[in-house]
Amino acid sequence: MTPNRKLLVLPGDGIGPEVVGQVLRAVDWLARRRLVSFDVTEGLAGGASWDKHGTPLTDETLADALAADAVLFGSVGGPAYDQLPFEQKPERGLLRLRKEMDLFANLRPAMVFGPMADSSSLKSELVSGLDILILRELTGGIYFAEPRGIEDLPDGTRKGYDTNLYTTPEIERIGRVAIDLARRRRGKVTSVEKANVMMSGVLWRETMQQLFEAEADGLETEHMYADNCAMQLVRYPGQFDVIVTDNLFGDMLSDCAAMLTGSLGMLPSASLGAADPVTGTRHALYEPVHGSAPDIAGQGIANPIAELLSFSMALRYSFDMGEDADLIDAAIDRVLASGLRTRDIMSEGKTAVSTEGMMDAILHELDTVS
Ligand code: NAD
């Protein structure tokens, strides 16, 4: 048996507990069939925490998250909590976690399973088998930097302004994550900015270039303007492996890349903190891109694949278990190829299954592919 890996599970609200519950079956499968044990603790977050403790995240749960090797998050929110004051809303629990864990690196993969290629807005030959990763700087740049504001001008008009500001340490730390990720993937990093028109972009490019020369030995590296990157993403997305970019461009490019894949119920994400200088480990939170889907909660029809792929990312990026992550991805691919679909990804000629039915089929395929 390998040593325990500390996994904190926060299912949250709505469909969160439904999809997380199914993913825990895959955790059990790994423990039984691959002899990998996880030390799983479950906690409350969002509305579920508010119902019991009157806060969307308790200090104890936060401490558990900081002590865990990875947090697997479901989703939070729902109509029952819409009237709560801003600071008590379920989403504040998630934001507090992200802030206190200092999760500055947001990873959004755009993966297209072959059998789902027809659901993309692009031609299937362009996206079939696509596997790219957008790495977005999450805690700096134009969404946070000062000065920012709206002011009245003497002539009676007004001005609104923001500041796009990055320091070299901020650029270097996200650049190092990109290099680390590319080494675990296909070995290519594309750094994206607008160095042609923005000073923050000039510094971004210079700093990234120095970092590549010093630390990206053996990797293929390149720089690209953000507008060109948007164009290239829809022209020939297969050219990319890891795209690293700032908060603003990352926001847009990750949504653009997500749409290449077709469905919200299939999109995972990860947010990572800085590497510990001694152990090299990072705080990490894994969650699907989708929310708590109150419209379908409790019906047993939610797609568990986004949550399962989030766990697969945890295996890859927190637990150094890339082979097991590959197994899970392969099992999902085979189930989709067999024509099984949850309602959100249903199309003509396919067979509808429930949340549980989808995971039954994935576990069955895991037995087959392992
Ligand atoms: P949503 O992602 O919850 O749902 C959007 C649509 O996609 C709905 O029709 C839903 O049924 C469908 N959908 C989402 N995930 C699905 C899945 N796994 N399987 C099948 N269908 C799925 O977004 P929303 O409706 O805008 O938000 C609902 C609640 O979730 C709100 O309270 C919002 O604040 C919250 N939210 C939370 C997070 C989070 O926890 N990170 C993210 C987004 C929204």
CSV table of C-alpha atoms and ligand atoms in Angstrom, one decimal:
chain,number,residue,atom,x,y,z
A,1,MET,CA,0.0,0.0,0.0
A,2,THR,CA,1.2,3.5,-0.8
A,3,PRO,CA,0.9,6.2,2.0
A,4,ASN,CA,-2.4,7.9,2.5
A,5,ARG,CA,-3.3,11.0,0.4
A,6,LYS,CA,-5.3,13.6,2.3
A,7,LEU,CA,-8.4,14.5,0.3
A,8,LEU,CA,-11.0,16.9,1.7
A,9,VAL,CA,-14.4,16.5,0.0
A,10,LEU,CA,-16.8,19.4,0.1
A,11,PRO,CA,-19.9,18.4,-1.8
A,12,GLY,CA,-21.8,21.7,-1.3
A,13,ASP,CA,-25.4,22.2,-2.6
A,14,GLY,CA,-27.8,21.2,-5.3
A,15,ILE,CA,-26.3,18.6,-7.6
A,16,GLY,CA,-22.9,18.9,-5.8
A,17,PRO,CA,-23.6,16.0,-3.3
A,18,GLU,CA,-25.1,13.9,-6.2
A,19,VAL,CA,-22.1,14.1,-8.4
A,20,VAL,CA,-19.5,14.0,-5.6
A,21,GLY,CA,-21.2,11.0,-4.2
A,22,GLN,CA,-20.7,9.2,-7.5
A,23,VAL,CA,-17.1,10.2,-7.7
A,24,LEU,CA,-16.4,8.8,-4.3
A,25,ARG,CA,-17.2,5.4,-5.9
A,26,ALA,CA,-14.3,6.0,-8.2
A,27,VAL,CA,-12.1,6.8,-5.2
A,28,ASP,CA,-13.2,3.5,-3.6
A,29,TRP,CA,-12.4,1.7,-6.9
A,30,LEU,CA,-8.9,3.1,-6.9
A,31,ALA,CA,-8.4,2.0,-3.3
A,32,ARG,CA,-9.6,-1.5,-4.0
A,33,ARG,CA,-8.2,-2.2,-7.5
A,34,ARG,CA,-5.0,-0.1,-7.6
A,35,LEU,CA,-4.1,-0.4,-3.9
A,36,VAL,CA,-3.9,3.4,-3.5
A,37,SER,CA,-5.4,4.6,-0.2
A,38,PHE,CA,-6.9,8.0,0.3
A,39,ASP,CA,-7.6,9.6,3.6
A,40,VAL,CA,-11.0,11.1,2.8
A,41,THR,CA,-12.6,13.7,5.1
A,42,GLU,CA,-16.0,15.2,4.2
A,43,GLY,CA,-17.0,18.7,5.2
A,44,LEU,CA,-19.7,21.3,4.6
A,45,ALA,CA,-19.5,24.3,2.3
A,46,GLY,CA,-21.9,26.9,0.9
A,47,GLY,CA,-25.6,26.6,1.8
A,48,ALA,CA,-25.1,23.3,3.5
A,49,SER,CA,-22.6,24.9,5.9
A,50,TRP,CA,-24.9,27.9,6.4
A,51,ASP,CA,-27.8,25.6,7.3
A,52,LYS,CA,-25.8,24.0,10.0
A,53,HIS,CA,-23.4,26.6,11.2
A,54,GLY,CA,-24.8,29.9,10.0
A,55,THR,CA,-21.7,30.6,7.8
A,56,PRO,CA,-20.8,29.4,4.3
A,57,LEU,CA,-17.4,28.1,5.5
A,58,THR,CA,-16.3,27.5,9.1
A,59,ASP,CA,-12.8,28.1,10.3
A,60,GLU,CA,-12.4,24.4,11.0
A,61,THR,CA,-13.3,23.5,7.4
A,62,LEU,CA,-10.8,26.1,6.2
A,63,ALA,CA,-8.1,24.6,8.4
A,64,ASP,CA,-8.9,21.1,7.0
A,65,ALA,CA,-8.6,22.5,3.5
A,66,LEU,CA,-5.2,24.0,4.3
A,67,ALA,CA,-4.1,20.7,5.8
A,68,ALA,CA,-5.3,18.6,2.9
A,69,ASP,CA,-3.2,17.5,-0.2
A,70,ALA,CA,-6.3,18.4,-2.3
A,71,VAL,CA,-9.8,19.6,-1.9
A,72,LEU,CA,-12.5,18.1,-4.1
A,73,PHE,CA,-15.3,20.6,-4.3
A,74,GLY,CA,-18.9,20.1,-5.7
A,75,SER,CA,-20.8,23.3,-6.2
A,76,VAL,CA,-22.6,25.8,-4.0
A,77,GLY,CA,-25.6,28.1,-4.2
A,78,GLY,CA,-29.3,27.8,-4.8
A,79,PRO,CA,-32.6,29.8,-4.6
A,80,ALA,CA,-33.0,29.0,-0.9
A,81,TYR,CA,-29.9,31.3,-0.2
A,82,ASP,CA,-30.6,34.1,-2.7
A,83,GLN,CA,-31.9,36.4,0.1
A,84,LEU,CA,-28.9,36.1,2.4
A,85,PRO,CA,-26.7,39.1,3.0
A,86,PHE,CA,-23.8,39.2,0.5
A,87,GLU,CA,-21.1,38.1,3.1
A,88,GLN,CA,-23.2,35.0,4.0
A,89,LYS,CA,-24.0,33.8,0.5
A,90,PRO,CA,-22.8,30.3,-0.3
A,91,GLU,CA,-20.4,31.5,-3.0
A,92,ARG,CA,-18.6,33.5,-0.4
A,93,GLY,CA,-17.4,30.2,1.2
A,94,LEU,CA,-15.8,29.2,-2.1
A,95,LEU,CA,-14.2,32.7,-2.5
A,96,ARG,CA,-12.8,32.6,1.0
A,97,LEU,CA,-11.3,29.1,0.3
A,98,ARG,CA,-9.7,30.4,-2.9
A,99,LYS,CA,-8.3,33.5,-1.1
A,100,GLU,CA,-7.0,31.8,2.1
A,101,MET,CA,-5.4,29.0,0.1
A,102,ASP,CA,-3.8,31.6,-2.2
A,103,LEU,CA,-4.9,29.8,-5.3
A,104,PHE,CA,-3.3,32.0,-7.9
A,105,ALA,CA,-3.3,29.5,-10.8
A,106,ASN,CA,-6.5,28.5,-12.5
A,107,LEU,CA,-6.4,25.5,-14.8
A,108,ARG,CA,-9.2,24.9,-17.3
A,109,PRO,CA,-8.6,22.0,-19.6
A,110,ALA,CA,-10.5,21.8,-22.9
A,111,MET,CA,-10.7,18.1,-23.7
A,112,VAL,CA,-12.9,16.7,-26.4
A,113,PHE,CA,-13.6,13.0,-26.1
A,114,GLY,CA,-13.7,11.5,-29.6
A,115,PRO,CA,-17.4,10.4,-29.3
A,116,MET,CA,-18.4,13.9,-28.3
A,117,ALA,CA,-16.7,15.7,-31.2
A,118,ASP,CA,-20.0,16.3,-32.9
A,119,SER,CA,-21.2,18.4,-29.9
A,120,SER,CA,-18.5,21.1,-30.6
A,121,SER,CA,-19.3,24.2,-32.6
A,122,LEU,CA,-16.2,23.4,-34.7
A,123,LYS,CA,-15.8,20.7,-37.3
A,124,SER,CA,-15.3,17.4,-35.5
A,125,GLU,CA,-11.9,16.7,-37.3
A,126,LEU,CA,-10.5,19.9,-35.7
A,127,VAL,CA,-11.5,19.0,-32.1
A,128,SER,CA,-11.7,15.2,-31.9
A,129,GLY,CA,-9.2,14.1,-29.2
A,130,LEU,CA,-8.4,17.7,-28.3
A,131,ASP,CA,-6.6,18.1,-25.0
A,132,ILE,CA,-5.4,21.6,-24.2
A,133,LEU,CA,-4.9,23.4,-20.9
A,134,ILE,CA,-5.5,27.1,-20.3
A,135,LEU,CA,-3.6,28.4,-17.3
A,136,ARG,CA,-5.0,31.7,-16.0
A,137,GLU,CA,-3.4,34.0,-13.4
A,138,LEU,CA,-6.2,34.4,-11.0
A,139,THR,CA,-5.3,36.8,-8.2
A,140,GLY,CA,-3.7,39.8,-10.0
A,141,GLY,CA,-4.0,42.0,-13.0
A,142,ILE,CA,-6.8,44.2,-14.1
A,143,TYR,CA,-9.5,42.7,-11.8
A,144,PHE,CA,-7.7,43.7,-8.7
A,145,ALA,CA,-4.9,46.3,-9.3
A,146,GLU,CA,-5.3,50.0,-8.2
A,147,PRO,CA,-6.0,52.6,-9.2
A,148,ARG,CA,-9.5,51.8,-10.5
A,149,GLY,CA,-12.7,53.7,-10.3
A,150,ILE,CA,-15.4,55.9,-11.8
A,151,GLU,CA,-14.9,59.7,-11.5
A,152,ASP,CA,-16.9,62.8,-12.4
A,153,LEU,CA,-15.0,65.1,-14.7
A,154,PRO,CA,-15.2,69.0,-14.6
A,155,ASP,CA,-17.1,69.0,-18.0
A,156,GLY,CA,-19.9,66.9,-16.5
A,157,THR,CA,-18.8,63.7,-18.2
A,158,ARG,CA,-17.4,60.7,-16.3
A,159,LYS,CA,-14.4,58.4,-16.6
A,160,GLY,CA,-14.1,54.8,-15.7
A,161,TYR,CA,-10.7,53.1,-15.5
A,162,ASP,CA,-8.8,50.0,-14.4
A,163,THR,CA,-5.1,49.2,-14.1
A,164,ASN,CA,-3.5,46.1,-15.6
A,165,LEU,CA,-0.5,45.6,-13.3
A,166,TYR,CA,1.8,42.6,-12.9
A,167,THR,CA,5.1,42.3,-11.0
A,168,THR,CA,7.9,40.0,-12.1
A,169,PRO,CA,7.3,37.6,-9.1
A,170,GLU,CA,3.6,37.3,-10.1
A,171,ILE,CA,4.6,36.5,-13.7
A,172,GLU,CA,7.4,34.1,-12.7
A,173,ARG,CA,5.2,32.1,-10.3
A,174,ILE,CA,2.5,31.5,-12.9
A,175,GLY,CA,5.2,30.8,-15.5
A,176,ARG,CA,6.7,28.2,-13.3
A,177,VAL,CA,3.3,26.4,-12.9
A,178,ALA,CA,3.0,26.4,-16.7
A,179,ILE,CA,6.5,24.8,-17.1
A,180,ASP,CA,5.7,22.2,-14.4
A,181,LEU,CA,2.4,21.3,-16.1
A,182,ALA,CA,3.9,21.2,-19.6
A,183,ARG,CA,6.5,18.7,-18.3
A,184,ARG,CA,3.7,16.4,-17.1
A,185,ARG,CA,1.9,16.8,-20.5
A,186,ARG,CA,3.1,17.2,-24.1
A,187,GLY,CA,5.9,19.6,-23.3
A,188,LYS,CA,4.8,22.8,-25.0
A,189,VAL,CA,4.0,26.3,-23.4
A,190,THR,CA,2.5,29.2,-25.2
A,191,SER,CA,2.6,32.5,-23.2
A,192,VAL,CA,-0.1,34.9,-24.2
A,193,GLU,CA,-0.3,38.8,-23.8
A,194,LYS,CA,-0.6,41.9,-25.8
A,195,ALA,CA,3.1,43.1,-25.7
A,196,ASN,CA,2.4,45.0,-28.9
A,197,VAL,CA,0.2,47.6,-27.2
A,198,MET,CA,0.4,47.1,-23.4
A,199,MET,CA,3.3,47.8,-21.1
A,200,SER,CA,2.2,45.1,-18.7
A,201,GLY,CA,2.3,42.8,-21.7
A,202,VAL,CA,5.9,43.9,-22.5
A,203,LEU,CA,7.0,43.0,-19.0
A,204,TRP,CA,5.0,39.7,-19.2
A,205,ARG,CA,6.8,38.7,-22.4
A,206,GLU,CA,10.3,39.7,-21.2
A,207,THR,CA,9.9,37.9,-17.8
A,208,MET,CA,8.4,34.8,-19.4
A,209,GLN,CA,11.3,34.7,-21.9
A,210,GLN,CA,13.9,34.9,-19.2
A,211,LEU,CA,12.1,32.2,-17.2
A,212,PHE,CA,11.9,29.9,-20.3
A,213,GLU,CA,15.6,30.4,-20.9
A,214,ALA,CA,16.5,29.6,-17.3
A,215,GLU,CA,14.0,26.9,-16.4
A,216,ALA,CA,12.2,25.4,-19.5
A,217,ASP,CA,15.0,23.3,-20.8
A,218,GLY,CA,13.7,20.6,-23.1
A,219,LEU,CA,10.3,22.2,-23.6
A,220,GLU,CA,8.9,23.9,-26.7
A,221,THR,CA,8.1,27.5,-25.8
A,222,GLU,CA,6.5,30.4,-27.7
A,223,HIS,CA,4.8,33.8,-27.2
A,224,MET,CA,1.6,34.8,-28.9
A,225,TYR,CA,-0.6,38.0,-28.9
A,226,ALA,CA,-4.0,37.4,-27.2
A,227,ASP,CA,-6.0,38.3,-30.3
A,228,ASN,CA,-4.1,35.9,-32.4
A,229,CYS,CA,-4.5,33.2,-29.7
A,230,ALA,CA,-8.3,33.6,-29.8
A,231,MET,CA,-8.1,33.2,-33.6
A,232,GLN,CA,-5.8,30.2,-33.5
A,233,LEU,CA,-8.0,28.5,-30.9
A,234,VAL,CA,-10.9,28.3,-33.3
A,235,ARG,CA,-8.7,27.8,-36.4
A,236,TYR,CA,-6.5,24.9,-35.2
A,237,PRO,CA,-6.8,24.3,-31.5
A,238,GLY,CA,-4.7,21.1,-31.7
A,239,GLN,CA,-1.5,23.2,-32.0
A,240,PHE,CA,-1.6,24.1,-28.3
A,241,ASP,CA,-0.7,22.2,-25.1
A,242,VAL,CA,-0.4,24.6,-22.2
A,243,ILE,CA,-1.5,28.2,-22.7
A,244,VAL,CA,-0.4,30.6,-19.9
A,245,THR,CA,-1.9,34.0,-19.7
A,246,ASP,CA,-3.1,36.8,-17.4
A,247,ASN,CA,-6.4,37.2,-15.5
A,248,LEU,CA,-8.2,39.1,-18.2
A,249,PHE,CA,-7.1,37.2,-21.3
A,250,GLY,CA,-7.4,33.9,-19.4
A,251,ASP,CA,-11.0,34.7,-18.5
A,252,MET,CA,-11.9,35.1,-22.1
A,253,LEU,CA,-9.7,32.4,-23.7
A,254,SER,CA,-10.8,29.7,-21.2
A,255,ASP,CA,-14.5,30.3,-22.0
A,256,CYS,CA,-13.7,30.3,-25.7
A,257,ALA,CA,-11.7,27.0,-25.3
A,258,ALA,CA,-14.5,25.5,-23.1
A,259,MET,CA,-17.0,25.9,-25.9
A,260,LEU,CA,-14.9,23.8,-28.2
A,261,THR,CA,-15.9,20.9,-26.0
A,262,GLY,CA,-19.6,21.3,-26.1
A,263,SER,CA,-21.1,20.8,-22.6
A,264,LEU,CA,-21.0,22.3,-19.1
A,265,GLY,CA,-21.5,18.9,-17.5
A,266,MET,CA,-18.1,17.8,-18.9
A,267,LEU,CA,-15.8,20.6,-17.8
A,268,PRO,CA,-13.5,20.3,-14.9
A,269,SER,CA,-11.1,22.9,-13.4
A,270,ALA,CA,-8.3,23.2,-10.8
A,271,SER,CA,-6.9,26.0,-8.8
A,272,LEU,CA,-3.4,25.7,-7.4
A,273,GLY,CA,-1.3,27.7,-4.9
A,274,ALA,CA,2.4,28.2,-4.7
A,275,ALA,CA,4.7,25.2,-4.3
A,276,ASP,CA,6.1,24.6,-0.8
A,277,PRO,CA,9.8,25.3,-1.1
A,278,VAL,CA,10.7,22.2,1.0
A,279,THR,CA,8.1,19.6,-0.1
A,280,GLY,CA,7.2,21.0,-3.6
A,281,THR,CA,3.5,20.4,-2.7
A,282,ARG,CA,0.8,23.0,-3.4
A,283,HIS,CA,-2.6,23.9,-2.0
A,284,ALA,CA,-5.1,22.7,-4.6
A,285,LEU,CA,-8.8,22.8,-5.1
A,286,TYR,CA,-10.6,20.8,-7.9
A,287,GLU,CA,-14.1,21.6,-9.0
A,288,PRO,CA,-16.4,21.3,-12.0
A,289,VAL,CA,-17.0,24.5,-14.0
A,290,HIS,CA,-20.8,24.1,-13.6
A,291,GLY,CA,-22.8,25.4,-10.6
A,292,SER,CA,-25.3,23.7,-8.3
A,293,ALA,CA,-28.0,23.3,-11.1
A,294,PRO,CA,-31.0,23.8,-8.8
A,295,ASP,CA,-33.3,23.1,-11.8
A,296,ILE,CA,-32.3,19.5,-11.9
A,297,ALA,CA,-31.1,18.9,-8.3
A,298,GLY,CA,-32.5,15.8,-6.6
A,299,GLN,CA,-33.7,14.2,-9.8
A,300,GLY,CA,-30.6,11.9,-10.3
A,301,ILE,CA,-30.0,13.1,-13.8
A,302,ALA,CA,-26.9,15.3,-13.4
A,303,ASN,CA,-23.9,14.5,-15.4
A,304,PRO,CA,-21.1,13.3,-13.0
A,305,ILE,CA,-18.3,13.5,-15.6
A,306,ALA,CA,-17.2,17.1,-14.9
A,307,GLU,CA,-16.8,16.2,-11.2
A,308,LEU,CA,-15.0,12.9,-12.1
A,309,LEU,CA,-12.6,14.7,-14.5
A,310,SER,CA,-11.9,17.2,-11.6
A,311,PHE,CA,-10.9,14.2,-9.5
A,312,SER,CA,-8.8,12.9,-12.4
A,313,MET,CA,-7.0,16.3,-12.4
A,314,ALA,CA,-6.4,15.9,-8.7
A,315,LEU,CA,-4.8,12.5,-9.4
A,316,ARG,CA,-2.6,14.1,-12.1
A,317,TYR,CA,-1.6,17.4,-10.5
A,318,SER,CA,-1.7,16.8,-6.7
A,319,PHE,CA,-1.1,13.0,-6.3
A,320,ASP,CA,1.3,12.4,-9.1
A,321,MET,CA,-0.9,9.5,-10.3
A,322,GLY,CA,-1.0,10.4,-14.0
A,323,GLU,CA,-1.5,6.7,-15.0
A,324,ASP,CA,-4.6,6.4,-12.9
A,325,ALA,CA,-5.9,9.7,-14.3
A,326,ASP,CA,-5.4,8.3,-17.8
A,327,LEU,CA,-7.4,5.2,-16.8
A,328,ILE,CA,-10.3,7.3,-15.7
A,329,ASP,CA,-10.2,9.4,-18.9
A,330,ALA,CA,-10.0,6.3,-21.0
A,331,ALA,CA,-13.0,4.7,-19.2
A,332,ILE,CA,-15.1,7.9,-19.8
A,333,ASP,CA,-14.1,7.8,-23.4
A,334,ARG,CA,-15.3,4.2,-23.8
A,335,VAL,CA,-18.6,4.8,-22.1
A,336,LEU,CA,-19.3,7.8,-24.3
A,337,ALA,CA,-18.3,5.7,-27.3
A,338,SER,CA,-20.8,3.0,-26.2
A,339,GLY,CA,-23.6,5.7,-26.7
A,340,LEU,CA,-24.6,6.2,-23.1
A,341,ARG,CA,-25.5,9.8,-22.3
A,342,THR,CA,-26.9,11.8,-19.4
A,343,ARG,CA,-29.7,14.2,-20.4
A,344,ASP,CA,-27.5,17.3,-20.8
A,345,ILE,CA,-25.4,15.6,-23.6
A,346,MET,CA,-28.2,13.5,-25.0
A,347,SER,CA,-28.5,13.3,-28.8
A,348,GLU,CA,-30.4,11.2,-31.3
A,349,GLY,CA,-29.7,7.5,-31.3
A,350,LYS,CA,-28.0,7.5,-27.9
A,351,THR,CA,-29.1,5.9,-24.7
A,352,ALA,CA,-30.2,8.0,-21.7
A,353,VAL,CA,-28.8,7.1,-18.3
A,354,SER,CA,-29.0,8.5,-14.8
A,355,THR,CA,-26.2,10.0,-12.8
A,356,GLU,CA,-25.7,6.7,-11.1
A,357,GLY,CA,-26.1,4.7,-14.3
A,358,MET,CA,-23.3,6.8,-15.9
A,359,MET,CA,-21.0,6.0,-13.0
A,360,ASP,CA,-22.0,2.3,-13.1
A,361,ALA,CA,-20.9,2.2,-16.7
A,362,ILE,CA,-17.6,4.1,-16.0
A,363,LEU,CA,-16.7,1.8,-13.1
A,364,HIS,CA,-17.5,-1.2,-15.4
A,365,GLU,CA,-15.1,0.2,-18.0
A,366,LEU,CA,-12.5,0.9,-15.4
A,367,ASP,CA,-12.6,-2.8,-14.6
A,368,THR,CA,-12.1,-3.5,-18.3
A,369,VAL,CA,-9.3,-1.0,-19.1
A,370,SER,CA,-7.2,-1.5,-16.0
B,1,NAD,P1,-25.4,26.0,-13.4
B,1,NAD,O1,-24.0,25.7,-13.9
B,1,NAD,O2,-25.7,25.5,-12.1
B,1,NAD,O3,-26.5,25.5,-14.4
B,1,NAD,C1,-26.6,26.0,-15.8
B,1,NAD,C2,-27.4,25.0,-16.6
B,1,NAD,O4,-26.6,23.8,-16.9
B,1,NAD,C3,-28.6,24.4,-15.9
B,1,NAD,O5,-29.7,24.2,-16.8
B,1,NAD,C4,-28.2,23.1,-15.3
B,1,NAD,O6,-29.2,22.2,-15.2
B,1,NAD,C5,-27.2,22.6,-16.4
B,1,NAD,N1,-26.1,21.9,-15.7
B,1,NAD,C6,-25.1,22.3,-15.0
B,1,NAD,N2,-24.3,21.3,-14.5
B,1,NAD,C7,-24.9,20.2,-15.0
B,1,NAD,C8,-24.5,18.8,-14.9
B,1,NAD,N3,-23.5,18.4,-14.2
B,1,NAD,N4,-25.3,17.9,-15.5
B,1,NAD,C9,-26.4,18.3,-16.2
B,1,NAD,N5,-26.8,19.6,-16.4
B,1,NAD,C10,-26.0,20.5,-15.8
B,1,NAD,O7,-25.4,27.6,-13.4
B,1,NAD,P2,-26.6,28.6,-12.9
B,1,NAD,O8,-27.9,28.0,-13.1
B,1,NAD,O9,-26.3,29.9,-13.4
B,1,NAD,O10,-26.3,28.7,-11.3
B,1,NAD,C11,-27.1,27.9,-10.3
B,1,NAD,C12,-26.5,28.1,-9.0
B,1,NAD,O11,-25.1,27.7,-9.0
B,1,NAD,C13,-26.4,29.6,-8.6
B,1,NAD,O12,-26.7,29.7,-7.2
B,1,NAD,C14,-25.0,30.0,-8.8
B,1,NAD,O13,-24.6,31.1,-8.0
B,1,NAD,C15,-24.3,28.7,-8.5
B,1,NAD,N6,-22.9,28.6,-9.1
B,1,NAD,C16,-22.0,28.0,-8.3
B,1,NAD,C17,-20.8,27.7,-8.9
B,1,NAD,C18,-19.7,27.1,-8.0
B,1,NAD,O14,-20.1,26.5,-7.0
B,1,NAD,N7,-18.5,27.1,-8.4
B,1,NAD,C19,-20.5,28.1,-10.2
B,1,NAD,C20,-21.5,28.6,-11.0
B,1,NAD,C21,-22.7,28.9,-10.4
